[in-house]
Every structure is written in structure tokens, then in C-alpha cells.
Tab-separated table of C-alpha atoms in Angstrom:
chain	number	residue	atom	x	y	z
A	6	UNK	CA	10.240	51.979	14.647
A	7	UNK	CA	12.970	53.311	16.829
A	8	UNK	CA	12.707	57.039	17.500
A	9	UNK	CA	9.154	57.423	16.242
A	10	UNK	CA	6.174	58.189	18.420
A	11	UNK	CA	2.568	57.125	18.050
A	12	UNK	CA	1.763	60.652	16.910
A	13	UNK	CA	4.131	60.124	13.964
A	14	UNK	CA	2.260	57.029	12.731
A	15	UNK	CA	-0.693	57.225	10.410
A	16	UNK	CA	-3.775	55.336	11.548
A	17	UNK	CA	-5.565	53.489	8.797
A	18	UNK	CA	-9.257	52.860	9.166
A	19	UNK	CA	-10.466	49.532	7.733
A	20	UNK	CA	-14.056	48.367	7.611
A	21	UNK	CA	-14.467	45.867	10.397
A	22	UNK	CA	-16.793	43.688	8.289
A	23	UNK	CA	-14.737	44.277	5.088
A	24	UNK	CA	-14.009	40.548	4.666
A	25	UNK	CA	-17.635	39.486	5.112
A	26	UNK	CA	-19.631	38.855	1.972
A	27	UNK	CA	-23.353	39.308	1.860
A	28	UNK	CA	-25.067	36.273	3.451
A	29	UNK	CA	-28.233	34.729	2.020
A	30	UNK	CA	-30.245	31.826	3.178
A	31	UNK	CA	-33.928	30.805	2.721
A	32	UNK	CA	-35.860	33.975	3.615
A	33	UNK	CA	-32.860	35.988	5.032
A	34	UNK	CA	-30.268	38.340	3.613
A	35	UNK	CA	-27.510	39.903	5.678
A	36	UNK	CA	-25.441	42.893	4.470
A	37	UNK	CA	-22.638	44.918	6.003
A	38	UNK	CA	-23.599	48.584	5.432
A	39	UNK	CA	-21.053	51.270	4.541
A	40	UNK	CA	-19.215	52.697	7.549
A	41	UNK	CA	-20.567	56.169	6.993
A	42	UNK	CA	-21.498	58.319	9.981
A	43	UNK	CA	-23.150	57.759	13.360
A	44	UNK	CA	-23.624	60.824	15.581
A	45	UNK	CA	-25.063	60.226	19.113
A	46	UNK	CA	-27.198	63.179	20.144
A	47	UNK	CA	-28.000	63.699	23.833
A	48	UNK	CA	-30.821	66.068	24.744
A	49	UNK	CA	-31.406	67.776	28.043
A	50	UNK	CA	-33.274	65.446	30.450
A	51	UNK	CA	-36.870	66.611	30.424
A	52	UNK	CA	-36.058	68.998	27.616
A	53	UNK	CA	-37.698	69.361	24.212
A	54	UNK	CA	-38.031	66.563	21.699
A	55	UNK	CA	-35.155	67.165	19.307
A	56	UNK	CA	-36.333	64.596	16.705
A	57	UNK	CA	-38.054	67.257	14.482
A	58	UNK	CA	-34.937	69.457	14.474
A	59	UNK	CA	-32.707	66.496	13.774
A	60	UNK	CA	-34.949	65.388	10.935
A	61	UNK	CA	-34.728	68.886	9.400
A	62	UNK	CA	-30.911	68.763	9.807
A	63	UNK	CA	-30.740	65.476	7.846
A	64	UNK	CA	-33.084	66.756	5.066
A	65	UNK	CA	-35.837	64.445	6.293
A	66	UNK	CA	-34.155	61.312	4.926
A	67	UNK	CA	-36.013	58.173	5.996
A	68	UNK	CA	-34.514	56.536	9.122
A	69	UNK	CA	-31.592	59.034	9.323
A	70	UNK	CA	-32.732	59.915	12.895
A	71	UNK	CA	-33.354	57.085	15.309
A	72	UNK	CA	-34.499	57.227	18.900
A	73	UNK	CA	-31.841	55.690	21.137
A	74	UNK	CA	-33.433	56.219	24.572
A	75	UNK	CA	-35.304	59.038	26.308
A	76	UNK	CA	-33.734	62.341	25.054
A	77	UNK	CA	-31.149	60.494	22.940
A	78	UNK	CA	-31.004	59.896	19.186
A	79	UNK	CA	-28.636	58.507	16.528
A	80	UNK	CA	-28.080	60.433	13.276
A	81	UNK	CA	-26.941	57.837	10.684
A	82	UNK	CA	-25.943	57.828	7.046
A	83	UNK	CA	-23.982	55.861	4.504
A	84	UNK	CA	-21.454	58.610	3.705
A	85	UNK	CA	-18.661	59.737	6.012
A	86	UNK	CA	-18.811	63.290	7.324
A	87	UNK	CA	-15.828	65.573	7.514
A	88	UNK	CA	-14.750	67.108	10.823
A	89	UNK	CA	-16.266	70.389	9.637
A	90	UNK	CA	-19.611	68.733	8.805
A	91	UNK	CA	-19.741	66.990	12.213
A	92	UNK	CA	-18.906	70.297	13.970
A	93	UNK	CA	-21.695	71.969	11.936
A	94	UNK	CA	-24.225	69.317	13.150
A	95	UNK	CA	-23.095	69.657	16.762
A	96	UNK	CA	-23.057	73.466	16.651
A	97	UNK	CA	-26.664	73.482	15.339
A	98	UNK	CA	-27.916	71.701	18.506
A	99	UNK	CA	-29.759	73.830	21.105
A	100	UNK	CA	-28.224	74.780	24.458
A	101	UNK	CA	-28.182	71.755	26.822
A	102	UNK	CA	-27.842	69.229	23.975
A	103	UNK	CA	-24.615	67.551	22.886
A	104	UNK	CA	-23.478	65.489	19.934
A	105	UNK	CA	-20.759	62.893	19.848
A	106	UNK	CA	-19.289	61.378	16.729
A	107	UNK	CA	-19.524	57.609	17.054
A	108	UNK	CA	-18.655	56.799	13.433
A	109	UNK	CA	-15.352	55.209	14.344
A	110	UNK	CA	-16.883	53.039	17.037
A	111	UNK	CA	-20.208	51.737	15.620
A	112	UNK	CA	-21.087	49.520	12.661
A	113	UNK	CA	-24.376	49.055	10.882
A	114	UNK	CA	-25.718	45.762	9.592
A	115	UNK	CA	-28.865	45.198	7.513
A	116	UNK	CA	-30.845	41.990	7.934
A	117	UNK	CA	-33.952	41.399	5.789
A	118	UNK	CA	-36.265	38.869	4.220
A	119	UNK	CA	-39.481	37.040	4.795
A	120	UNK	CA	-38.074	35.220	7.843
A	121	UNK	CA	-36.329	38.238	9.444
A	122	UNK	CA	-38.595	38.445	12.528
A	123	UNK	CA	-38.203	34.746	13.199
A	124	UNK	CA	-34.436	34.852	12.856
A	125	UNK	CA	-34.041	37.875	15.177
A	126	UNK	CA	-36.489	36.386	17.712
A	127	UNK	CA	-33.861	33.668	18.358
A	128	UNK	CA	-31.610	36.347	19.855
A	129	UNK	CA	-33.768	39.055	21.355
A	130	UNK	CA	-36.826	39.356	23.610
A	131	UNK	CA	-38.095	42.454	21.839
A	132	UNK	CA	-41.475	41.809	20.073
A	133	UNK	CA	-40.495	42.576	16.500
A	134	UNK	CA	-43.940	41.829	14.944
A	135	UNK	CA	-44.785	44.753	12.684
A	136	UNK	CA	-47.887	45.439	14.744
A	137	UNK	CA	-45.750	46.010	17.857
A	138	UNK	CA	-42.596	47.332	16.140
A	139	UNK	CA	-43.665	49.332	13.023
A	140	UNK	CA	-41.448	50.773	10.328
A	141	UNK	CA	-39.320	53.549	11.810
A	142	UNK	CA	-39.413	52.154	15.393
A	143	UNK	CA	-36.100	51.576	17.221
A	144	UNK	CA	-35.035	49.856	20.452
A	145	UNK	CA	-31.799	49.238	22.218
A	146	UNK	CA	-31.645	45.616	23.265
A	147	UNK	CA	-29.429	42.559	23.531
A	148	UNK	CA	-29.079	40.141	20.641
A	149	UNK	CA	-27.750	37.077	22.398
A	150	UNK	CA	-25.244	38.614	24.769
A	151	UNK	CA	-24.354	41.593	22.579
A	152	UNK	CA	-25.859	45.103	22.936
A	153	UNK	CA	-27.374	46.403	19.685
A	154	UNK	CA	-29.663	49.210	18.492
A	155	UNK	CA	-32.410	47.786	16.202
A	156	UNK	CA	-34.447	49.867	13.763
A	157	UNK	CA	-37.168	48.526	11.448
A	158	UNK	CA	-36.443	50.201	8.099
A	159	UNK	CA	-39.019	48.336	6.013
A	160	UNK	CA	-41.770	45.792	6.554
A	161	UNK	CA	-39.292	42.926	6.242
A	162	UNK	CA	-35.963	44.718	7.065
A	163	UNK	CA	-34.041	45.893	10.047
A	164	UNK	CA	-30.744	47.800	10.567
A	165	UNK	CA	-28.656	46.962	13.609
A	166	UNK	CA	-26.088	49.286	15.054
A	167	UNK	CA	-23.470	47.568	17.131
A	168	UNK	CA	-20.240	48.631	18.820
A	169	UNK	CA	-17.348	48.042	16.399
A	170	UNK	CA	-15.637	45.476	18.684
A	171	UNK	CA	-18.744	43.332	18.633
A	172	UNK	CA	-19.562	43.568	14.944
A	173	UNK	CA	-17.922	40.307	13.777
A	174	UNK	CA	-19.439	38.279	16.691
A	175	UNK	CA	-22.888	39.736	15.970
A	176	UNK	CA	-22.488	38.968	12.227
A	177	UNK	CA	-21.610	35.313	13.073
A	178	UNK	CA	-24.530	35.086	15.466
A	179	UNK	CA	-26.916	36.499	12.892
A	180	UNK	CA	-25.665	33.938	10.291
A	181	UNK	CA	-26.336	31.179	12.842
A	182	UNK	CA	-29.787	32.494	13.730
A	183	UNK	CA	-30.619	32.683	10.031
A	184	UNK	CA	-29.899	29.008	9.405
A	185	UNK	CA	-33.101	27.232	10.680
A	186	UNK	CA	-34.695	26.760	14.101
A	187	UNK	CA	-33.028	27.841	17.328
A	188	UNK	CA	-30.703	25.259	18.859
A	189	UNK	CA	-32.522	22.947	21.276
A	190	UNK	CA	-35.996	23.733	19.856
A	191	UNK	CA	-37.975	21.447	17.735
A	192	UNK	CA	-39.306	22.904	14.577
A	193	UNK	CA	-43.124	22.543	14.319
A	194	UNK	CA	-44.577	22.266	10.774
């Protein structure tokens, strides 16, 4: 529009996976989760473990706090947080810690079912067997060529956090991985 600036335009947020319907195949279900909130918390290197504090801040909700790397965590939830709520979370952090709202830049996907470990094994080298990767455990890894944060949320279910720009590609890769043996591999009965 002539004479208008970018500041005059209203940005409209649309769910990046909004056109994707839940996917189901034999032993796998794939669901785009609500684009609620994702806050990346960075602790002080060598500082205290902030996980107990973060858990109290989230009311102890299961899997609301996820280890991202040493001294880093994600706080996640289905509902969006207001700027005031985000500021309150960040202001509650101890000195030397920081919080960054990543809600606009990250998307969550749930993949579950009796064949979930086998499907994800086609794309990542992480050992996802429940004995090595129990419920509540998280890891940052590659799925194919895409970086993702993986959390086991139930015996047969995982949530993946991926950068928004990679969400559709990861979704398509997960659909492909959920449809039988890996390409080039022979299925053994």
C-alpha cells in the first residue's frame, strides 16, 4: 500500500501445520499440537539446576519442563501466554538465568502408537527404547537432516519440538517414516 509502513500493518499468526489433518497408519498416529507457548530458559553455566524451580512455576504439570541441554530447558504448554505472563515467568528466574519466548518460532508435533520407536528410528540415531529413553527423557537430535527436540511423554508417545520453518518438512518426513520399512532396507518377518 502506498504511504503505509510495515509498522502500520497488522501481522496475522497462522498455525504452520493448520492445513495438516491428523495422520494415522498401522501402529502410528501423528498430530499437530496447539501452538501454545515455548519458553527457552538458559541457566548460568555451572549454576544450579533450575528444573525444580521451573517445575514449581508450571504447577508441576507433566512434561511442561524439558531439558534442552546442560543448563537449558524448555517450558511448554498448549495455551498461549500473554506478554505479561511471559514477563512474569522470566522475572521469576534467578540472577544469571534468562528466558526467551520461542512460541512464535517453534512448533510441537505428537507421534504415538505401537510402532513409534521403529518409525522414529528411521530418522534418528538416538536409542529410543524405553529402557534407554524413559518417559520424561528429552534429547536434541537430528531427524533426517532436521534439528528437533524429542521428549518421550508416554510409553508409546513422543512430542517433537521443531523450528517453525522446518515443521512442514518434518511432518512430511514423519508421514513417510510411518509408512513401512525404511527405503532401501528389506523388511524381515
